PDB file of C-alpha atoms in Angstrom:
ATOM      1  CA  UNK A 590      -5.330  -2.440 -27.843  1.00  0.00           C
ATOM      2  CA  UNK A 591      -7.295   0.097 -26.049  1.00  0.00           C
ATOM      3  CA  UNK A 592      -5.490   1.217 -22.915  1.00  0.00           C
ATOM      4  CA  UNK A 593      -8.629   0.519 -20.881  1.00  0.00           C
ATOM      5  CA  UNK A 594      -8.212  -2.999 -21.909  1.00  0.00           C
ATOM      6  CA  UNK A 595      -4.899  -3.273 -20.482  1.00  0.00           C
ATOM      7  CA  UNK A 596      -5.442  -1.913 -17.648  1.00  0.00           C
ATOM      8  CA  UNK A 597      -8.408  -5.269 -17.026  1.00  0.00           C
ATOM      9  CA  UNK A 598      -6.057  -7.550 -18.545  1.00  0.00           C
ATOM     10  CA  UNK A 599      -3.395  -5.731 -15.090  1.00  0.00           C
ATOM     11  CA  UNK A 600      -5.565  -5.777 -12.722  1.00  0.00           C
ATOM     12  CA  UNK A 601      -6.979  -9.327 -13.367  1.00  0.00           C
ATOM     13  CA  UNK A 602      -3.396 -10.882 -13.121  1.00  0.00           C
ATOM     14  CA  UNK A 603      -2.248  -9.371 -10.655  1.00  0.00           C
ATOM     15  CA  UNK A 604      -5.475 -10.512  -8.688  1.00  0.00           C
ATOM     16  CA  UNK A 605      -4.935 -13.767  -9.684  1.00  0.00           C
ATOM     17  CA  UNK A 606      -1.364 -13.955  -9.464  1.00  0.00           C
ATOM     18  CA  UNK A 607       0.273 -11.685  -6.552  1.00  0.00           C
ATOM     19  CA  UNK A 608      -0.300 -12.074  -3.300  1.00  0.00           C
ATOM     20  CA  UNK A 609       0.715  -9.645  -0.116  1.00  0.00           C
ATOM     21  CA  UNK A 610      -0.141  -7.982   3.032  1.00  0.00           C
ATOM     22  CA  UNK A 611       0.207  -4.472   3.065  1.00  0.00           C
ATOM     23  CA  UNK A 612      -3.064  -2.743   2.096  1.00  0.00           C
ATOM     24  CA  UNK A 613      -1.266   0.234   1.893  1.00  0.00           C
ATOM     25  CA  UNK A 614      -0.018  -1.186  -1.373  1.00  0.00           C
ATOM     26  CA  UNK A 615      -2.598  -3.339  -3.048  1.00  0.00           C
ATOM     27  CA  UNK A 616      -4.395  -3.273  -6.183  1.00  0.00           C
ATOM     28  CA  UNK A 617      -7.028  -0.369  -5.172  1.00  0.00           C
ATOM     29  CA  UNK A 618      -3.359   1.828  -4.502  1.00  0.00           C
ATOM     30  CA  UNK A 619      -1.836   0.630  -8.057  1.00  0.00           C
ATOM     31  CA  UNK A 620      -5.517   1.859  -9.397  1.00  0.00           C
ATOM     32  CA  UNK A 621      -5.937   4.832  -7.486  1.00  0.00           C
ATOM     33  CA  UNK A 622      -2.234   6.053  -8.411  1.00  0.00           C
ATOM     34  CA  UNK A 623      -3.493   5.178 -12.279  1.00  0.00           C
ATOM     35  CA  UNK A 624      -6.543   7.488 -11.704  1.00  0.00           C
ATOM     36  CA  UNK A 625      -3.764  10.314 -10.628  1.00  0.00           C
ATOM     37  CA  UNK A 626      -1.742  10.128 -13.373  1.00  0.00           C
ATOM     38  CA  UNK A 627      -4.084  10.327 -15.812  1.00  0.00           C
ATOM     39  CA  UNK A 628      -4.984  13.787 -14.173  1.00  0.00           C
ATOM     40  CA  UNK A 629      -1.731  14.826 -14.335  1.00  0.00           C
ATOM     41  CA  UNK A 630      -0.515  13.901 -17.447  1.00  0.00           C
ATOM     42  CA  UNK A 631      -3.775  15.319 -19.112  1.00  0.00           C
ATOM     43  CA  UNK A 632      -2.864  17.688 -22.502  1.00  0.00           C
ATOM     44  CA  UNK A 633       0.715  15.845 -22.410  1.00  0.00           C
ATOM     45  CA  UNK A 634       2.638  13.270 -24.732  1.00  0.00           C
ATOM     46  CA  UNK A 635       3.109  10.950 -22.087  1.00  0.00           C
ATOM     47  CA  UNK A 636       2.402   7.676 -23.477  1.00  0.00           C
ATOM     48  CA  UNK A 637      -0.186   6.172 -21.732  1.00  0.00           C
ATOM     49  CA  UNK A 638       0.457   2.430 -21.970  1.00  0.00           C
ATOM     50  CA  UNK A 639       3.798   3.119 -20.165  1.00  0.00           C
ATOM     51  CA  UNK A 640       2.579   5.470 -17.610  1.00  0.00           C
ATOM     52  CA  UNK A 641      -0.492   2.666 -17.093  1.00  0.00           C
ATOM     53  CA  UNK A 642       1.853   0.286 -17.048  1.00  0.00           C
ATOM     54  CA  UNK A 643       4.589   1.511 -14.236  1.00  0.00           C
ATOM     55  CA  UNK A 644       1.505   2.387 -11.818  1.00  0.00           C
ATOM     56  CA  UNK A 645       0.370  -0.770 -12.286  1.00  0.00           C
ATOM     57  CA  UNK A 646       3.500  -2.641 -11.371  1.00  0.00           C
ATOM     58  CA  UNK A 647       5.357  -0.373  -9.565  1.00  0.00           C
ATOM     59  CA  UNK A 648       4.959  -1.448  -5.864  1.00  0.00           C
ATOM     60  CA  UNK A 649       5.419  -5.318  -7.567  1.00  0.00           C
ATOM     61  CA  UNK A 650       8.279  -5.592  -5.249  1.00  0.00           C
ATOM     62  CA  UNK A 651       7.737  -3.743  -2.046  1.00  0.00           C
ATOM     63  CA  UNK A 652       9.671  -4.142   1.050  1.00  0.00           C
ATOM     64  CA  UNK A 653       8.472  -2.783   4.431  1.00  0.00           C
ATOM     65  CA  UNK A 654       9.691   1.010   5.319  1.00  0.00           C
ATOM     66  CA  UNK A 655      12.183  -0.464   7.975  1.00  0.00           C
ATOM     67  CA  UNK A 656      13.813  -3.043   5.608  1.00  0.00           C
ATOM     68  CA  UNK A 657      17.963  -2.482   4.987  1.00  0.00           C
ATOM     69  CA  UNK A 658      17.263  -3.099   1.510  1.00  0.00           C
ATOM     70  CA  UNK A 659      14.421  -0.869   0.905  1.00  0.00           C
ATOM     71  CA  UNK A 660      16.445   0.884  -0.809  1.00  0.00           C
ATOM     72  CA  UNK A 661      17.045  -1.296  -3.306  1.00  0.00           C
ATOM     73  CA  UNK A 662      12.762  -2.626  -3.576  1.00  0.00           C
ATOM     74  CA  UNK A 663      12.327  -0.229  -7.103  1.00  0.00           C
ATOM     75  CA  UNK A 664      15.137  -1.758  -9.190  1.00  0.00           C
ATOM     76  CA  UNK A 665      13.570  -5.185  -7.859  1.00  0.00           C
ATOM     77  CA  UNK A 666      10.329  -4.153  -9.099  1.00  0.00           C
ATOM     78  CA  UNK A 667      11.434  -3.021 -12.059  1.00  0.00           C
ATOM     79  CA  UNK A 668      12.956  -6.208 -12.999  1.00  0.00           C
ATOM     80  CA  UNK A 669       9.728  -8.253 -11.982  1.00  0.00           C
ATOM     81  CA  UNK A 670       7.996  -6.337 -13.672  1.00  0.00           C
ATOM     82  CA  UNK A 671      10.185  -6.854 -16.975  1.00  0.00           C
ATOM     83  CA  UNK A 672      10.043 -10.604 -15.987  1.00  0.00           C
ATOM     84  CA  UNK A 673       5.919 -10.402 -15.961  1.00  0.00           C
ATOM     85  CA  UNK A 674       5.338  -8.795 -19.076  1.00  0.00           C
ATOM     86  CA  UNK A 675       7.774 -11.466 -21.264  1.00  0.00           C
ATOM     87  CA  UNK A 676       6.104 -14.491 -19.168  1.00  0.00           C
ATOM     88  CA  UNK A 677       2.276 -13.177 -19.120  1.00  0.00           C
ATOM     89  CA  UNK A 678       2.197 -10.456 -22.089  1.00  0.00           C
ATOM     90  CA  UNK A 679       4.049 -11.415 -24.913  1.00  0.00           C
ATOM     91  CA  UNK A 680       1.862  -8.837 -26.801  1.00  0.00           C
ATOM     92  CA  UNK A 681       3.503  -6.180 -24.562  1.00  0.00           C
ATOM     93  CA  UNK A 682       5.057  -4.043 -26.869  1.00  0.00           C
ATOM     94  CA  UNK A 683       9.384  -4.999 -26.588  1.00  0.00           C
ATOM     95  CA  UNK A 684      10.442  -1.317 -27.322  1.00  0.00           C
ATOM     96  CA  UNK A 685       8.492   0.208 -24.206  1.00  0.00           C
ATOM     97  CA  UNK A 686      10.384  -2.051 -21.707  1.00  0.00           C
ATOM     98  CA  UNK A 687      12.973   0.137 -21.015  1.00  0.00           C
ATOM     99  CA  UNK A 688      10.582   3.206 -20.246  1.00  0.00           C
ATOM    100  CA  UNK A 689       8.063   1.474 -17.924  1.00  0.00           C
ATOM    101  CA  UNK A 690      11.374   0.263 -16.309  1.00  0.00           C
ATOM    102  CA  UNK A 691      12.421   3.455 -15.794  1.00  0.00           C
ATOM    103  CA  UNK A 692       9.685   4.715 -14.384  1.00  0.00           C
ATOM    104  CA  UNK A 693       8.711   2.174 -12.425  1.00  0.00           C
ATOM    105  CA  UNK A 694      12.776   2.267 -10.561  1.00  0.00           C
ATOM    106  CA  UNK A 695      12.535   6.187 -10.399  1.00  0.00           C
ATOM    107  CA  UNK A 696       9.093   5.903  -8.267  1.00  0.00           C
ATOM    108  CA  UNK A 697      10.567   5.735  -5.134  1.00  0.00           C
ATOM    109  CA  UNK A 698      11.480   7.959  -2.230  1.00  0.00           C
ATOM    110  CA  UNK A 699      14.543   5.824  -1.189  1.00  0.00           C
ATOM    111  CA  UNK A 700      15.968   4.603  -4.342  1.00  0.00           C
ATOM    112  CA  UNK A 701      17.226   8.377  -5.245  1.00  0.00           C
ATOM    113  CA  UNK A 702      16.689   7.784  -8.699  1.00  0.00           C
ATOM    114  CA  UNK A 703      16.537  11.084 -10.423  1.00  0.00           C
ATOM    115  CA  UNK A 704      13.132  10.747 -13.025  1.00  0.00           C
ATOM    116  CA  UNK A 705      14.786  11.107 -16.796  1.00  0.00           C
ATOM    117  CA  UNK A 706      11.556  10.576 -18.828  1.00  0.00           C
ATOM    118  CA  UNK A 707       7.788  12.831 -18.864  1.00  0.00           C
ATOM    119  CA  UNK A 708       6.439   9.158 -17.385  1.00  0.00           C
ATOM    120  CA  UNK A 709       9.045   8.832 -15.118  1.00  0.00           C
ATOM    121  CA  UNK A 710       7.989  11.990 -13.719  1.00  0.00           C
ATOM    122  CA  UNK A 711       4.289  11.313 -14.286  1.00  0.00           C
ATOM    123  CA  UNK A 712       4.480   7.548 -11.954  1.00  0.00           C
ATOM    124  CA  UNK A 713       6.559   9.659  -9.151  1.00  0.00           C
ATOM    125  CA  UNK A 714       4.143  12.521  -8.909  1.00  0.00           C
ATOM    126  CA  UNK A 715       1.304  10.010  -8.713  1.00  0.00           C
ATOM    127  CA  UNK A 716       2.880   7.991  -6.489  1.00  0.00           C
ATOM    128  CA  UNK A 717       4.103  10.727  -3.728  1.00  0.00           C
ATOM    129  CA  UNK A 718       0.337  12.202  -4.191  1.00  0.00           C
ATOM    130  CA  UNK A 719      -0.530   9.269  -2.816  1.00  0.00           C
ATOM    131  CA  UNK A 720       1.570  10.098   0.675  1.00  0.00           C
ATOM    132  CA  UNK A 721      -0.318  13.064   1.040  1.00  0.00           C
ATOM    133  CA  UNK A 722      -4.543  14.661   2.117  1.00  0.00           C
ATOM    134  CA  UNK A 723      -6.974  11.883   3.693  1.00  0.00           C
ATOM    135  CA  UNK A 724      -5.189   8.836   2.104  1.00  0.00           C
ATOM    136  CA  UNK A 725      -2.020   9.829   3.170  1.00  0.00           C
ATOM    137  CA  UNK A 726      -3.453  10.185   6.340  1.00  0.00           C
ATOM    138  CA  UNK A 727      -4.928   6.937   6.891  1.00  0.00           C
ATOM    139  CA  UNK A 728      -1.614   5.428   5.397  1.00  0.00           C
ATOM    140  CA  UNK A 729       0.808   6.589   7.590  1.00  0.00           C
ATOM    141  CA  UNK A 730      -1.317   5.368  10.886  1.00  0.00           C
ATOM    142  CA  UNK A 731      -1.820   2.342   9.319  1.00  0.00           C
ATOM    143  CA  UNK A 732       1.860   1.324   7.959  1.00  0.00           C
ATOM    144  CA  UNK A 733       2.782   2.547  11.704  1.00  0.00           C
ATOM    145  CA  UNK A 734       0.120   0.254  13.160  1.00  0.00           C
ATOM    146  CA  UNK A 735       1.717  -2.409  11.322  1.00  0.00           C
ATOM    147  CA  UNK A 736       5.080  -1.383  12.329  1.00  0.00           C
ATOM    148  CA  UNK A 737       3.821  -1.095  16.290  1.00  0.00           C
ATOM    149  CA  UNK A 738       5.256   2.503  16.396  1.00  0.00           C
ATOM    150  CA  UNK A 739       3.214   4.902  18.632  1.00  0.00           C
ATOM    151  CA  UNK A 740       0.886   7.695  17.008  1.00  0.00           C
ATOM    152  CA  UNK A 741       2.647  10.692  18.247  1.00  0.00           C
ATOM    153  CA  UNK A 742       4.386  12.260  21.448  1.00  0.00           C
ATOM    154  CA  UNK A 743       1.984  13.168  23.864  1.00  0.00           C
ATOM    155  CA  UNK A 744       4.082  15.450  25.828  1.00  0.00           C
ATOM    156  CA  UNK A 745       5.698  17.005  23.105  1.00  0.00           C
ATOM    157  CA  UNK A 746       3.964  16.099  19.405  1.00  0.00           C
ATOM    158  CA  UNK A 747       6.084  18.740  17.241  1.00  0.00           C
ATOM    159  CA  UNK A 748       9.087  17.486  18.326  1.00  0.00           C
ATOM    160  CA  UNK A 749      10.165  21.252  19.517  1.00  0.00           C
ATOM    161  CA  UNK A 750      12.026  19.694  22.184  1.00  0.00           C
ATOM    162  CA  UNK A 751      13.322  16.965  20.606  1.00  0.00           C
ATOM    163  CA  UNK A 752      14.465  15.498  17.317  1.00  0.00           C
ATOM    164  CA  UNK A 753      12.230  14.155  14.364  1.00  0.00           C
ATOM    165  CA  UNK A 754      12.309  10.659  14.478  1.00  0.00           C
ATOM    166  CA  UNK A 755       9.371   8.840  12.165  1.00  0.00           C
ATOM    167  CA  UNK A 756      11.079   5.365  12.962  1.00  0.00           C
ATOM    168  CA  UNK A 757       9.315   5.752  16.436  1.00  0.00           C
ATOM    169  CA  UNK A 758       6.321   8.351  16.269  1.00  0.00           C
ATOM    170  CA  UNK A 759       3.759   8.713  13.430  1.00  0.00           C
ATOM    171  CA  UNK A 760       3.287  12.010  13.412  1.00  0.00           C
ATOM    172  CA  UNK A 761       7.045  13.245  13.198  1.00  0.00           C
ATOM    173  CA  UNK A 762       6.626  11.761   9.252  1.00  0.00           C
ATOM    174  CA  UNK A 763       4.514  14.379   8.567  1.00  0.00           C
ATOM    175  CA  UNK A 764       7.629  17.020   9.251  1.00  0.00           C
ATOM    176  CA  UNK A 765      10.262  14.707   8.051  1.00  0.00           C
ATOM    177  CA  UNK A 766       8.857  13.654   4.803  1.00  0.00           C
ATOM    178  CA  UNK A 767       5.385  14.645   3.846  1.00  0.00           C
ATOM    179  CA  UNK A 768       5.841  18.511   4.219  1.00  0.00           C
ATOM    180  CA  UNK A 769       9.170  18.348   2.047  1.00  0.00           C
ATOM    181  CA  UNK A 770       6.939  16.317  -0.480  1.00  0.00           C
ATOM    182  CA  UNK A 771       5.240  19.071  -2.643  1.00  0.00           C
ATOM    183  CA  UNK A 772       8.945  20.646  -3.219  1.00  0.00           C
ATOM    184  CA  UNK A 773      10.183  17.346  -5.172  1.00  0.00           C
ATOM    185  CA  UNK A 774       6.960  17.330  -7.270  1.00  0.00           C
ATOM    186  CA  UNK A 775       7.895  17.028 -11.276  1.00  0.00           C
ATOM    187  CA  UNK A 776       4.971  18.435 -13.067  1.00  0.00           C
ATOM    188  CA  UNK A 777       3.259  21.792 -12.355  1.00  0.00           C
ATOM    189  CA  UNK A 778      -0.247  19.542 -11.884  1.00  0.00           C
ATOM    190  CA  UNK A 779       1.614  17.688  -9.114  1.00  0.00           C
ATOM    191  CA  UNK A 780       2.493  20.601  -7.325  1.00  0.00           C
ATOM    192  CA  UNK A 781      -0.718  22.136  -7.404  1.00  0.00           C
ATOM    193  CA  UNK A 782      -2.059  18.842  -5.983  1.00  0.00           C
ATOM    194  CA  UNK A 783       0.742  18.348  -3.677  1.00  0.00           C
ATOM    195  CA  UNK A 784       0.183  21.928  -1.750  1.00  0.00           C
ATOM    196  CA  UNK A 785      -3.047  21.086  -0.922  1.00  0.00           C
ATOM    197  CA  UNK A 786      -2.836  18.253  -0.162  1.00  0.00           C
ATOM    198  CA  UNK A 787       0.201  19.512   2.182  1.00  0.00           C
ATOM    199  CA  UNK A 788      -2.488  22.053   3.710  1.00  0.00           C
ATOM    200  CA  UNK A 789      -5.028  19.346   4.830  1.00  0.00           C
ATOM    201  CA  UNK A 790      -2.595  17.448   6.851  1.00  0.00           C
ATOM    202  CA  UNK A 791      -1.675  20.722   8.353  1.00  0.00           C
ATOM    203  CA  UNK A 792      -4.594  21.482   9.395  1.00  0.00           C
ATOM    204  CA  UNK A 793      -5.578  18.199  10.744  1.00  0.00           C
ATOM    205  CA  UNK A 794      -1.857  18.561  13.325  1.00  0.00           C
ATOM    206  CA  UNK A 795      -3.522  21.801  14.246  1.00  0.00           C
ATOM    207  CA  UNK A 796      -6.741  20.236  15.139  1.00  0.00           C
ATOM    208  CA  UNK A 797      -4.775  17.262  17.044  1.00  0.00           C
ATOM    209  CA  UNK A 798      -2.450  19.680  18.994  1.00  0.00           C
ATOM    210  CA  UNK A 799      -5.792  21.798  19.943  1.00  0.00           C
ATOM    211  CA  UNK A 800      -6.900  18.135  21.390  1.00  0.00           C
ATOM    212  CA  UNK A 801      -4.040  17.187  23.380  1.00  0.00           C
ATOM    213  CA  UNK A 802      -4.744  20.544  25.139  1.00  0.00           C
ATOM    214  CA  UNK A 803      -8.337  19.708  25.714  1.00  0.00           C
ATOM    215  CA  UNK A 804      -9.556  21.557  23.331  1.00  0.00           C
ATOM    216  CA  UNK A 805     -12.292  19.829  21.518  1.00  0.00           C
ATOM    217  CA  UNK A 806     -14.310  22.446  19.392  1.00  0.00           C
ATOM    218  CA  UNK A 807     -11.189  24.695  17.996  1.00  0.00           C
ATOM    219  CA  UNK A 808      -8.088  23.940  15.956  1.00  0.00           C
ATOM    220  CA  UNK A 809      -4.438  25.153  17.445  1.00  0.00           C
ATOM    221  CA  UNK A 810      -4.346  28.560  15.324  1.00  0.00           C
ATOM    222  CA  UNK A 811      -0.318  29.118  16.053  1.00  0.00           C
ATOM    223  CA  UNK A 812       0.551  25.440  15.065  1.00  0.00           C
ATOM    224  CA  UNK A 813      -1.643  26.283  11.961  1.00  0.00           C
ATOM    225  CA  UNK A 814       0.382  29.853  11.138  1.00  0.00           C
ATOM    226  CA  UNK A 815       3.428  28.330  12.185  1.00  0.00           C
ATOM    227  CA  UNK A 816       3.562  25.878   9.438  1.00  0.00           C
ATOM    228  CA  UNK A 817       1.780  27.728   6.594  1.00  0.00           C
ATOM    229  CA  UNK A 818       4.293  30.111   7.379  1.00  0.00           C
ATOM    230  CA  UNK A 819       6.822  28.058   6.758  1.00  0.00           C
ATOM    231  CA  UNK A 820       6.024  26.925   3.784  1.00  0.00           C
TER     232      UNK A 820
END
């Protein structure tokens, strides 16, 4: 069946059949991280279908970012997602199960799960991409909106007086995760993505600090050296 078809046959279920609230991890994300992979994994021997397959259903269990079990959301997913394909796609080939398993538990920041397989690695570098330039952007104000967590420090937004803490300010994810994201990257195309990426969301805390100092028509040139620096 041509992979285009199954990704229709994906997207129409899960349309039909799944229902949540985070819009940071709908359909349009499951496609979007799809459109990614393909990118990355262009020239390689991934296998498509179970690359397709693990973007597709690899949020199918997600549990919000302050959850004691999050954790734990991947292997969930992984088994739903088993669970799906024998109820809804008996045609699903049997002896891919195990990989789009795999890759679908390995996604995750906070399962740990060390990516064994080229499609393992393929999903996770999608996925983290994701995390990072505009979209990233808009996600991480938005899953903070949701969590009622304030947009930065005013009075000190770099946390140079203080300690990183993302579970109460916005911005301190970009230095706690998103800057450390482009080292973990699996594939060579995901780190060239990942770096610039990286560089955009510099730029824009540059252009915020120059704000919070009044300045409307500049961008804050030693936040900007200080973290291209450093990286």
């Amino acid at each position: 069946m041509p992979i285009a078809l199954w990704q229709e046959r994906f997207e129409t279920w899960l349309r039909d059949n799944w229902a949540q609230d985070d819009k940071a991890h709908d359909v349009a994300h499951f496609h979007r991280v799809w459109k990614t992979a393909q990118r990355i994994m262009t020239g390689s021997e991934a296998d498509r279908l179970v690359v397709l397959t693990a973007c597709y259903f690899h949020d199918i269990v997600n549990l919000p970012k302050n959850h004691p079990q999050r954790h734990l959301a991947s292997t969930q997913a992984a088994q739903e997602t088993l669970r799906i394909l024998d109820a809804d796609f008996p045609d699903f080939p049997r002896e891919l199960y195990d990989a789009v398993a795999h890759a679908v538990r390995a996604h995750s920041f906070s399962a740990g799960i060390a990516p064994q397989t080229l499609e393992a690695k393929i999903v996770q570098d999608a996925d983290r991409l994701e995390s990072l330039g505009a979209i990233g952007l808009a996600r991480v104000f938005y899953t903070s909106g949701a969590l009622g967590r304030p947009l930065f420090d005013s009075t000190d937004p770099l946390a140079q007086s203080r300690e990183l803490d993302d579970t109460t300010y916005a911005l301190d994810h970009f230095q706690k995760k998103l800057f450390k994201l482009p080292e973990t990257m699996q594939t060579e195309a995901g780190r060239e993505l990942a770096r610039l990426n990286a560089d955009f969301l510099v730029h824009y805390m540059a252009k915020l600090c120059a704000e919070l100092k009044g300045d409307y028509h500049e961008i804050d040139s030693d936040v900007l050296q200080q973290f291209i620096s450093s990286r």
